[in-house]
Coordinates of C-alpha atoms in Angstrom, one line a residue:
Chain M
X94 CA 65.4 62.2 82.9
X95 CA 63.8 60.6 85.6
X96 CA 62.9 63.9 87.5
X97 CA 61.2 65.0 84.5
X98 CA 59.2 61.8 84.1
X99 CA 58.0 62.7 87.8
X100 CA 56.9 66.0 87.4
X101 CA 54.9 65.2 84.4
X102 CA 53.2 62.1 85.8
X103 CA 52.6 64.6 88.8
X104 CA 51.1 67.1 86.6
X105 CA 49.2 64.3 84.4
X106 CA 47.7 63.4 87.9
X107 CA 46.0 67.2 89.0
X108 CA 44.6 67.0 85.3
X109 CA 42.3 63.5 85.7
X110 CA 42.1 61.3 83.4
X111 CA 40.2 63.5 80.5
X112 CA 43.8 65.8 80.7
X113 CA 45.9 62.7 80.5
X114 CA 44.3 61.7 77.2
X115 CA 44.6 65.0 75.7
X116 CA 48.6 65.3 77.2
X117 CA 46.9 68.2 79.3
X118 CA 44.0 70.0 80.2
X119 CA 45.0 73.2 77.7
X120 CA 42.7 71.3 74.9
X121 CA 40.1 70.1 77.1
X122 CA 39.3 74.1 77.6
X123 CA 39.3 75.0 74.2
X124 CA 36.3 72.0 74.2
X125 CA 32.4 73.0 74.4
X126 CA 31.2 71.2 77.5
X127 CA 29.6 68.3 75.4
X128 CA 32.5 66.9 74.0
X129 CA 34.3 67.3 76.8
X130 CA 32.7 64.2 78.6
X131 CA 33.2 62.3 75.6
X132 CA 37.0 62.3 75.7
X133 CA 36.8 61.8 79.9
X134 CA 35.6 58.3 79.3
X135 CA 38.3 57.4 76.3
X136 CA 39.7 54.0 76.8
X137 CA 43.5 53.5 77.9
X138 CA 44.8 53.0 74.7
X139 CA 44.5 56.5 73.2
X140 CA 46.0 57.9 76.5
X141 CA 48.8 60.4 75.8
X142 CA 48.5 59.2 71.6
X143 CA 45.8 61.8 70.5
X144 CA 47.7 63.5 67.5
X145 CA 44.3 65.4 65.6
X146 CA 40.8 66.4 66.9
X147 CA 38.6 67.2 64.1
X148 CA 35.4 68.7 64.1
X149 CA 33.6 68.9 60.7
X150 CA 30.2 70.5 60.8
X151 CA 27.1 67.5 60.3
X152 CA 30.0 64.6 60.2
X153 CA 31.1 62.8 63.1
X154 CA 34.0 63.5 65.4
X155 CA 37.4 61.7 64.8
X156 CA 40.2 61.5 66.6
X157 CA 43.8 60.5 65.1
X158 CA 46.1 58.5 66.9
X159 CA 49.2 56.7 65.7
X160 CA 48.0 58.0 61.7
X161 CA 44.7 56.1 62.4
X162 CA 41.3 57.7 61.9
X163 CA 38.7 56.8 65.1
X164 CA 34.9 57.8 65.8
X165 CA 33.7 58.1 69.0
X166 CA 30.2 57.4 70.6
X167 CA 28.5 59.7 73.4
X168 CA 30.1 57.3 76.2
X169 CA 33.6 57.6 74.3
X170 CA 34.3 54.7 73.2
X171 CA 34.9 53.7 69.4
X172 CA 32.4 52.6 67.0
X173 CA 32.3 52.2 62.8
X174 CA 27.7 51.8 63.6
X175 CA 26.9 55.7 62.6
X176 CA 24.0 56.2 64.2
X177 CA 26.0 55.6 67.3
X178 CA 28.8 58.2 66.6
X179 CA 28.6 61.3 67.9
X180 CA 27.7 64.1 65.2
X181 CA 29.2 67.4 65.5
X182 CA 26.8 70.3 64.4
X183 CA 27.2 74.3 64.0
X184 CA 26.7 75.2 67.7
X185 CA 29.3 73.0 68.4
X186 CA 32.2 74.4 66.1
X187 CA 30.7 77.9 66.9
X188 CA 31.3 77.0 70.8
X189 CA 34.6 75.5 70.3
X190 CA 36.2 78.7 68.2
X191 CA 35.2 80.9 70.9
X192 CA 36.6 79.6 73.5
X193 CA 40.1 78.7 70.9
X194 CA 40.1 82.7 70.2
X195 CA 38.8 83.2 74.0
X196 CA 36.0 85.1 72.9
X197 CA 38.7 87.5 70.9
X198 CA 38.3 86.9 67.6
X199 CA 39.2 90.5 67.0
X200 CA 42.2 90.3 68.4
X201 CA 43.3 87.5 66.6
X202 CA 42.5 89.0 62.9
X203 CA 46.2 88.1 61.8
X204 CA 45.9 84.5 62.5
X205 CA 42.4 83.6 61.2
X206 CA 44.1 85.4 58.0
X207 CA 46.5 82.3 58.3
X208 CA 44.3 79.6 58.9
X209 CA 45.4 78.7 62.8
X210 CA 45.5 80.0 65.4
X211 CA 48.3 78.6 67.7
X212 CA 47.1 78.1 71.7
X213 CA 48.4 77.7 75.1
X214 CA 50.2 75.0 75.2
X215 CA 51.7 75.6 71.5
X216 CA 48.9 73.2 70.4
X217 CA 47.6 74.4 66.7
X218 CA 44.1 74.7 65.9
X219 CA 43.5 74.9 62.2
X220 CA 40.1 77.0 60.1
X221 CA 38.1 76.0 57.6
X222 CA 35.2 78.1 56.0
X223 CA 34.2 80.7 53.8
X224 CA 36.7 83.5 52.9
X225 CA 36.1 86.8 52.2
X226 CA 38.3 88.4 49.6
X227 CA 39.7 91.9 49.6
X228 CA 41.8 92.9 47.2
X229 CA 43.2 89.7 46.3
X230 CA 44.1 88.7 49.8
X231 CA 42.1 86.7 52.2
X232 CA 40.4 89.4 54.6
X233 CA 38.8 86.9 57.1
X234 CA 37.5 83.6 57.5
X235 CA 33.5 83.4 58.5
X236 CA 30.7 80.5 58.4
X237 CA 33.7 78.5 60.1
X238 CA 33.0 74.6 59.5
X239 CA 35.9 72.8 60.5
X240 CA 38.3 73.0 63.2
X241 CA 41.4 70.2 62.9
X242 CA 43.0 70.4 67.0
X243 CA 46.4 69.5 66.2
X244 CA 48.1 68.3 69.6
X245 CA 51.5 69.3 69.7
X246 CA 54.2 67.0 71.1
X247 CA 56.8 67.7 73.1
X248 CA 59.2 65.0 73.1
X249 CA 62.3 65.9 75.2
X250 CA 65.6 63.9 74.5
X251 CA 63.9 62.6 70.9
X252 CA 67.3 64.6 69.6
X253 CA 69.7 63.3 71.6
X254 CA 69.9 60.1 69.4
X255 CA 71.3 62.4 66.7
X256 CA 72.7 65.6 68.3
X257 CA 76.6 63.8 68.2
X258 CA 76.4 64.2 64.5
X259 CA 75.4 67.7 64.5
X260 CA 77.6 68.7 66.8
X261 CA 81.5 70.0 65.8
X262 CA 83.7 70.6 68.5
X263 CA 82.6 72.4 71.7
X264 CA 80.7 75.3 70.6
X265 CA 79.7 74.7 67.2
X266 CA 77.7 72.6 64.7
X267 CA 77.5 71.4 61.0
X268 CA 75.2 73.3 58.9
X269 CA 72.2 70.1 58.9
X270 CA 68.7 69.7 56.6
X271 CA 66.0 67.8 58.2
X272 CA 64.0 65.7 55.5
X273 CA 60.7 64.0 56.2
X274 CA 57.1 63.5 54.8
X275 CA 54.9 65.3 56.3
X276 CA 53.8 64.3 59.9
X277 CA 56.9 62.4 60.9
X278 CA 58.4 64.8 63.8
X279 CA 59.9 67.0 61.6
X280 CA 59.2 70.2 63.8
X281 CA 59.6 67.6 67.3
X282 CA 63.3 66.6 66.8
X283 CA 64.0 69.9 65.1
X284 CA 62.8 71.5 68.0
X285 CA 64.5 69.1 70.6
X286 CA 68.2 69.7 68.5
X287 CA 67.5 73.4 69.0
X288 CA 66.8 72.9 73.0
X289 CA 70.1 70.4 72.8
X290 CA 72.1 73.7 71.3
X291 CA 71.1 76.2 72.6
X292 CA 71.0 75.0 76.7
X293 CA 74.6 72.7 75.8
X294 CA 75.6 69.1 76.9
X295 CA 77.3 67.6 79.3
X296 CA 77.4 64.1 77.7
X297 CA 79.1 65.5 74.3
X298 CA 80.8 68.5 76.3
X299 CA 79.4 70.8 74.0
X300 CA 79.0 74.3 75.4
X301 CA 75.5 76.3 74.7
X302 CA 75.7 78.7 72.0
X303 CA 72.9 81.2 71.1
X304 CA 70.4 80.4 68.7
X305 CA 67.7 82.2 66.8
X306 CA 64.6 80.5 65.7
X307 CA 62.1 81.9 63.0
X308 CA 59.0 80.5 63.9
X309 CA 56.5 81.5 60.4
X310 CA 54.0 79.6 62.0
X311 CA 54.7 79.4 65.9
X312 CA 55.0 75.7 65.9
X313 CA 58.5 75.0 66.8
X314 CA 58.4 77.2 69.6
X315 CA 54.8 77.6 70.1
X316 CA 54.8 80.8 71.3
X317 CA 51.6 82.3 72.8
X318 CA 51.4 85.8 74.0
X319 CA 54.7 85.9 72.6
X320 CA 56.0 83.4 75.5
X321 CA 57.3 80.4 74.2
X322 CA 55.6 77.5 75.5
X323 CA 57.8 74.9 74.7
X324 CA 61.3 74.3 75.9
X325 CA 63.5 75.7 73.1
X326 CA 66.7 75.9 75.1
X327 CA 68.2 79.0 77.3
X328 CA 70.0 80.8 74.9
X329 CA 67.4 81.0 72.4
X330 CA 65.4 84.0 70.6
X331 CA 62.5 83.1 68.5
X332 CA 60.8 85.4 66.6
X333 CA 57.5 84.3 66.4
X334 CA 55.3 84.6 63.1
X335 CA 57.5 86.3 61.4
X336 CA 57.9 85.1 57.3
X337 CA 61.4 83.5 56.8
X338 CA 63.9 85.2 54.9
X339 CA 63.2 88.8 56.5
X340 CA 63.6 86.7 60.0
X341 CA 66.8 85.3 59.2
X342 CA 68.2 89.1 58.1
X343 CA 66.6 90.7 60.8
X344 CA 68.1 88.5 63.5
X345 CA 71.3 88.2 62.1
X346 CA 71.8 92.0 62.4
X347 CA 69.8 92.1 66.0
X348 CA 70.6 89.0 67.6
X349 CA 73.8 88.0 66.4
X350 CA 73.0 84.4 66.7
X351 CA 75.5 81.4 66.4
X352 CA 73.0 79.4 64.6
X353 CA 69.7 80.0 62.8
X354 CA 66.9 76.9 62.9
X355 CA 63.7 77.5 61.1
X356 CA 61.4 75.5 59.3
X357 CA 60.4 74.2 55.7
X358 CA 62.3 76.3 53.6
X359 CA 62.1 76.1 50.0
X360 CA 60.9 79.7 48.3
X361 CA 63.2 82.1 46.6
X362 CA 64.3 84.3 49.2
X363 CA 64.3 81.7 52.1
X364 CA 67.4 80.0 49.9
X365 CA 68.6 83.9 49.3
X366 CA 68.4 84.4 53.5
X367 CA 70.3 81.5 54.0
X368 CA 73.1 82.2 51.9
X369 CA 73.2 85.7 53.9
X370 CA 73.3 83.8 57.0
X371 CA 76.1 81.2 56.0
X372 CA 78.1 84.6 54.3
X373 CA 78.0 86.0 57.9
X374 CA 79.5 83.2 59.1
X375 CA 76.0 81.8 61.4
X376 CA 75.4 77.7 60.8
X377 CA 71.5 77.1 60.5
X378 CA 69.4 73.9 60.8
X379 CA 66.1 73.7 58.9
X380 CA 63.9 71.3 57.5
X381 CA 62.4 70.3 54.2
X382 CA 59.8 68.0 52.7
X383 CA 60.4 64.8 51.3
X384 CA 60.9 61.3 51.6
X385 CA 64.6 60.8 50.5
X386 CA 67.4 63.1 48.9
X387 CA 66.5 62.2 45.6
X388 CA 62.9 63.5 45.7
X389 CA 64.5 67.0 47.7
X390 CA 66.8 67.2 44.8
X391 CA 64.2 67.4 42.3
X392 CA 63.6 71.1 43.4
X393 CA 66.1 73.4 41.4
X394 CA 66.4 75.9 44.6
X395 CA 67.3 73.0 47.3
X396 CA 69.3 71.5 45.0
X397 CA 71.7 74.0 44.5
X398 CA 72.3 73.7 48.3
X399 CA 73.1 70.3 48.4
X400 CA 75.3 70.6 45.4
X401 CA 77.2 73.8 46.7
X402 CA 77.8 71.4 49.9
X403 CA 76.5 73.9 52.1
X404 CA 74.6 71.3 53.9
X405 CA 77.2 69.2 55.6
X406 CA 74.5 66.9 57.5
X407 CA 71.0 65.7 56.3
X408 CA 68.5 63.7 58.0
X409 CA 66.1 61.5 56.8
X410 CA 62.9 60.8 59.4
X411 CA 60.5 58.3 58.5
X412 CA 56.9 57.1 60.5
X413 CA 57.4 53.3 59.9
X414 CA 57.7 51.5 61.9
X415 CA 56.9 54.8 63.9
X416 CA 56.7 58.5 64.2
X417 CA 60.1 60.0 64.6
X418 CA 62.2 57.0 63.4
X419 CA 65.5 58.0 61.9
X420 CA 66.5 56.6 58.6
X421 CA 69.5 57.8 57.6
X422 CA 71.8 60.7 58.5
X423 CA 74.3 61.6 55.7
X424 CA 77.4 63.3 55.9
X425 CA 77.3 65.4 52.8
X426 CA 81.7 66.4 52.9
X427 CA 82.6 62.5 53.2
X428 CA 79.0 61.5 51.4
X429 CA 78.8 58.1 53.8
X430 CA 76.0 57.3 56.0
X431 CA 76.5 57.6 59.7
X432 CA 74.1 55.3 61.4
X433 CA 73.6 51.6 59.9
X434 CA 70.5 50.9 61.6
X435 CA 67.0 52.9 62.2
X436 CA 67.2 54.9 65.1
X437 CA 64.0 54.4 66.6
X438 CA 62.6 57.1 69.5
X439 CA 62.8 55.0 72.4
X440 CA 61.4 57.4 74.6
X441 CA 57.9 56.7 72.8
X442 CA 55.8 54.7 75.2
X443 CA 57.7 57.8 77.8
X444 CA 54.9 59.1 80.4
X445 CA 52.0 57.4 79.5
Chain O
X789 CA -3.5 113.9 120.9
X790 CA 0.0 113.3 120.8
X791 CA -0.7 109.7 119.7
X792 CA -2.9 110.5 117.0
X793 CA -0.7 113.2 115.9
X794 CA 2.4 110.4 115.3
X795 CA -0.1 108.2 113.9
X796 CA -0.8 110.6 111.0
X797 CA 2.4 111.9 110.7
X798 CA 3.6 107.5 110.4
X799 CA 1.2 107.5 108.0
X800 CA 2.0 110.4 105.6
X801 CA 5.9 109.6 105.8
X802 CA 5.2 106.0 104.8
X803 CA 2.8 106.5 102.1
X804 CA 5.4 109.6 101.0
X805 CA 8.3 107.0 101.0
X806 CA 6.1 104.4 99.1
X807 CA 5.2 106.7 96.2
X808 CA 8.9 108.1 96.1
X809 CA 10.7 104.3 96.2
X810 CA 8.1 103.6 92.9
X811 CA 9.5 106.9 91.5
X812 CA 13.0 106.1 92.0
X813 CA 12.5 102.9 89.9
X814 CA 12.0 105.3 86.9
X815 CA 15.3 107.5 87.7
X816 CA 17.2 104.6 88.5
X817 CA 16.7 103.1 85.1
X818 CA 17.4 106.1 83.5
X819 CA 21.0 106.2 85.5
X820 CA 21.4 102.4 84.4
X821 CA 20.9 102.5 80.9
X822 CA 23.1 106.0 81.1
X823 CA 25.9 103.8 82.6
X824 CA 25.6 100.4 80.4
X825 CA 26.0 102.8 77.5
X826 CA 29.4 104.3 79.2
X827 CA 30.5 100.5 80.5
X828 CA 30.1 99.5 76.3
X829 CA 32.0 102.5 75.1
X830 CA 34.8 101.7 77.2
X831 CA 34.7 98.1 76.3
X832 CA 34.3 99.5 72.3
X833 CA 38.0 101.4 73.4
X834 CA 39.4 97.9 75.0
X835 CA 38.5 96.1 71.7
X836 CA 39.4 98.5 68.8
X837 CA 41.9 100.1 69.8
X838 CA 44.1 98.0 72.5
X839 CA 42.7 94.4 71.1
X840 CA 42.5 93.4 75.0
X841 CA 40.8 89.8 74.8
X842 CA 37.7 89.7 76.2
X843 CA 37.8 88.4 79.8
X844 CA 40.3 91.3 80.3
X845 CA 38.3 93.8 78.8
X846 CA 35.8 92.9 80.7
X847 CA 37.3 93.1 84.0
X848 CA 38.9 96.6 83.3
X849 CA 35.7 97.9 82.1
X850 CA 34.4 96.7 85.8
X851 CA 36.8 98.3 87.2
X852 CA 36.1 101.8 85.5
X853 CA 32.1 101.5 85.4
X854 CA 29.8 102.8 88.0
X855 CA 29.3 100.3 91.4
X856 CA 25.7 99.9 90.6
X857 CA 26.6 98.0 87.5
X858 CA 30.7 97.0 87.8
X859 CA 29.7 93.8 89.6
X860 CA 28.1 92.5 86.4
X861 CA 31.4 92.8 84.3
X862 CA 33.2 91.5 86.9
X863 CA 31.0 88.8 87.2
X864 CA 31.1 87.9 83.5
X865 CA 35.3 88.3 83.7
X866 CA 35.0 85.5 86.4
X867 CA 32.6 83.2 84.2
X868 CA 34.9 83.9 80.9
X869 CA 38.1 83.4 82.6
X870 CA 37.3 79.5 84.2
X871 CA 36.7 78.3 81.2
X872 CA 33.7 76.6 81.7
X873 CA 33.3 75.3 78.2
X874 CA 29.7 77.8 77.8
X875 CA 29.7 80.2 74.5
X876 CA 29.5 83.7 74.9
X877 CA 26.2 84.4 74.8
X878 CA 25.2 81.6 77.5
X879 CA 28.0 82.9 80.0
X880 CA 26.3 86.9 79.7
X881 CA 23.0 85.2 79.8
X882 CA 23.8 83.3 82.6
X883 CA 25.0 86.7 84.3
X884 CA 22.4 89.0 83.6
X885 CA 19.6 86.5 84.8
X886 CA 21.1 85.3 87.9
X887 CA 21.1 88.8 88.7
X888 CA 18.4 90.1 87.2
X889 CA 16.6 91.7 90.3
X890 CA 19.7 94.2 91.1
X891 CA 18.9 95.9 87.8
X892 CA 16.0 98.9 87.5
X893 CA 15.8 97.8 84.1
X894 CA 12.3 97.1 82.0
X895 CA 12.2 93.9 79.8
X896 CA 13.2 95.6 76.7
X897 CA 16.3 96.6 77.8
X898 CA 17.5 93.9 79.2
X899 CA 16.9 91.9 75.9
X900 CA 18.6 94.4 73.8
X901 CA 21.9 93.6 76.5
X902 CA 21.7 90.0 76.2
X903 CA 21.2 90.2 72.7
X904 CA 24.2 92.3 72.3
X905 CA 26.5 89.3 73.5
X906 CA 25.3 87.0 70.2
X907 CA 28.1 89.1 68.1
X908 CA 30.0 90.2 71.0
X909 CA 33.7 89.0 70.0
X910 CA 32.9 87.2 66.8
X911 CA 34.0 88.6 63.8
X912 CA 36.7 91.2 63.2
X913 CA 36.8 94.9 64.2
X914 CA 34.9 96.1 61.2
X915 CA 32.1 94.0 62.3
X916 CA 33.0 94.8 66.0
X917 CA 32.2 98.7 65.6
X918 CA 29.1 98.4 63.7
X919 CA 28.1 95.7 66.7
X920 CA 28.5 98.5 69.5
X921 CA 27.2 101.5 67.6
X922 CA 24.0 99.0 66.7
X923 CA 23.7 98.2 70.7
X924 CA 24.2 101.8 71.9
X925 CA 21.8 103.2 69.0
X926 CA 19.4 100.8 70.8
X927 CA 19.9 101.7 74.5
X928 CA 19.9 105.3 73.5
X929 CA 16.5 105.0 72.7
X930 CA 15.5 103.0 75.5
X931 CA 17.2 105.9 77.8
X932 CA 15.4 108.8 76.0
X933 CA 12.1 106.9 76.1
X934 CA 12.8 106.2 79.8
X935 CA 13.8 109.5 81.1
X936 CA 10.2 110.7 79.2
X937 CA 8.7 107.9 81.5
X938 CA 10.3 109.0 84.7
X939 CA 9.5 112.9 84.2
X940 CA 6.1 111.7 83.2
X941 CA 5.3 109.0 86.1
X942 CA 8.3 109.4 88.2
X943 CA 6.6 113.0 89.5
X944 CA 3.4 111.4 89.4
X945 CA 4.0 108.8 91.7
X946 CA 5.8 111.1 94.0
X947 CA 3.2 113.3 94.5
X948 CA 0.4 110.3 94.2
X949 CA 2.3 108.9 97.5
X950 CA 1.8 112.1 99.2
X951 CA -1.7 112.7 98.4
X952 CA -2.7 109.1 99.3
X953 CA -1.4 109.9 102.7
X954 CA -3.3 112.9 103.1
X955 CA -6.4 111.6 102.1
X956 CA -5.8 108.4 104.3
X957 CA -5.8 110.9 107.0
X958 CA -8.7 113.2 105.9
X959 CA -10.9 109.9 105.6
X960 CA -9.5 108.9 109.8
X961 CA -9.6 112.0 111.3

């Protein structure tokens, strides 16, 4: 670990002290040059924490760090006074969504479509604005009045605190649901299990097997140009974009993977894809919204999953007392709780 | 004798060259406008039909247009690909004014090519087509009325050069 923590303070260093803030200079470029000076005065404290940008046409910039809402003045520090806090106006957005498309809207008609468009870096930059209509389908998004920056994390060795009960045997692993509310690092340790799988252990002399990742909305891998940008392991395929269920049946014929990950399942065919998967004998890991297994087994479709036992491991993340805190992990065949305590991320306060 | 014959003949190449460099200012800006609308249909190809992103597009189109104007695209790949943080129409702006005395081109055209990078890349490719065909209606016109200009004054000025000299010598001799 502590090579790691070297390269990224080295890298950390060659972006100054605006890059550190924004955990690198990829969303400093996607910035119009005004703003950019605001966030290369930020005080220590929001170093490395930055979660959301948003820009909302005629209402002041805020940042979100830790959950918490923040304005910022033209010297970037924070103030509640509004004529002090910096007012973002049309020009502004319009600057900013050029250079997030890199002047190539055109070639990113797919994505506005979607709402976000996912850049270097596998940071998510989310659209707001008037839709045009064509035959019942959203063509295009113009007049654009709000961006929301959404800085992905990358937090490597946030799954090793629960790996060991995922794992079975050397070279294989308990079919697992991930439940959390929304914005708890859901997509993080899911993506961190996946790297933990797919590249092996030493410590729990588990051998790397090949795994498959639907990404719907390229945020576990983050992949841009079709490169992922995060580290999802060395033996793993992600098909990037692609809508669920047809993933999982397309890679299990193409890519005959060990296991499938994907995340937030809960329509129809997604449940359909996943029985496919389990019949062909493939374990998957994927994630749901929720705060506790009683809520997830409200809905009919998940369920049936739990009830069928096909889940043999589910998680439970919570954000108190902080983001990525593990609250329970339940062994669905023996229906006891493994852990006793939280398991908080220790590697929080990591590189900053 | 034989100096006064150089003199005149100095004279009548000079005043020759003067009247044919004001010339070539008309054909040149017929050959320019020729090539921007080339250098746009070829970026028009890189957009609709291979999606390139736009700093790309921009330095392939430089590398297919004619020297005379390639350096611009090249120059506005550069200024796209740092990122400085400028929109697009202030990077082509910036581009076209910093080197705004390499080009043979009147006011009006140049306007119409800095206007053309307000929509340039905004939008999808619906809006993208009508964009270039808008642009290259425009500089079509600008190149018919131009080529009427050089054939009008281009000839003019060549043969005004000439006949300057001449008389320059008539009134010294």
């Amino acid at each position: 670990m502590e090579n790691t923590k070297d390269k990224r303070l080295k890298v950390y260093k060659s972006y100054g002290r605006e890059g550190r803030a924004l955990n690198g200079k990829e969303i400093l470029e996607i910035l119009p040059i005004r703003l950019r000076q605001i966030f290369s005065n930020l005080p220590n404290r929001f170093i490395g924490d930055i979660e959301e940008i948003r820009l909302r046409v005629n209402n002041p910039l805020i940042i979100n760090c830790q959950g918490e809402d923040f304005f910022l003045t033209e010297k970037g520090r924070t103030s509640k006074v509004k004529h002090e806090v910096i007012e973002i106006n049309r020009d502004d957005i319009k600057t900013c969504f050029q250079l997030v498309t890199d002047y190539s809207a055109y070639a990113l008609e797919e994505e506005i479509r979607n709402g976000f468009i996912t850049i270097k870096g596998g940071h998510r930059v989310g659209i707001s604005g008037k839709t045009i209509i064509e035959s019942n389908r959203v063509k295009t998004i113009k007049n654009i009045s709000g961006l929301n920056i959404r800085i992905s994390k990358e937090k490597i060795g946030c799954g090793e605190k629960v790996i060991k009960h995922i794992l079975k045997g050397s070279d294989s692993i308990h079919n697992t649901l991930i439940v959390s509310p929304p914005g708890c690092g859901k997509t993080t340790i899911l993506r961190d299990i996946i790297r933990l799988i797919s590249s092996g252990s030493n410590k729990y002399n588990f051998k790397g097997i090949n795994v498959s990742v639907v990404d719907e909305r390229s945020e576990i891998a983050g992949c841009y140009d079709g490169i992922p940008q995060k580290d999802v392991g060395i033996r793993t395929d992600v098909l990037d974009g692609c809508p669920k269920a047809e993933g999982m049946l397309m890679l299990i014929r193409s890519m005959s993977p060990r296991v499938i990950a994907t995340d937030e399942i809960g329509r129809d065919e997604d449940i359909y894809a996943l029985q496919e998967a389990m019949n062909a004998g493939v374990k998957f890991i994927t994630t749901v919204h929720g705060d506790s297994i009683e809520e997830v087994s409200r809905r009919n479709r998940i369920n049936s999953l739990i009830e069928s036992k096909v889940f043999k491991r589910i998680i439970i993340l919570t954000n108190k007392p902080k983001v990525g805190t593990v609250k329970e992990i339940i062994d669905l065949s023996g229906n006891s709780t493994l852990n006793d305590e939280l398991l908080l991320d220790r590697r929080d306060d990591y590189g900053t | 004798m034989v100096l006064k014959i150089i003199i005149v003949i100095a004279l009548l190449l000079s005043s020759w060259a003067i009247g044919y460099l004001v010339a070539l200012r008309y054909s040149l800006r017929v050959k320019q406008l020729g090539y921007f609308i080339g250098a746009l249909n070829s970026l028009e190809t890189d957009i609709l039909y291979y999606s390139t992103p736009l700093p790309v597009a921009m330095k392939k189109v430089a590398g297919r247009s004619h020297k005379s104007i390639s350096w611009i695209f090249d120059d506005a790949w550069k200024k796209l690909s740092e990122r400085t943080g400028l929109n697009i129409e202030e990077t082509w702006r910036m581009t076209i004014e910093e080197n705004i005395d390499y080009l043979s081109l009147s006011k009006d055209d140049i306007e119409i090519i800095i206007d053309f990078s307000k929509e340039l890349g905004v939008g999808n490719k619906e809006t993208q087509k009508k964009h270039f065909k808008y642009t290259q209606e425009l500089l079509m016109e600008q190149k018919i009325e131009a080529s009427n200009e050089k054939d009008k004054n281009g000839r003019m000025f060549n043969r005004l050069g000439v006949l300057l000299g001449l008389a320059m010598v008539i009134i010294l001799i």
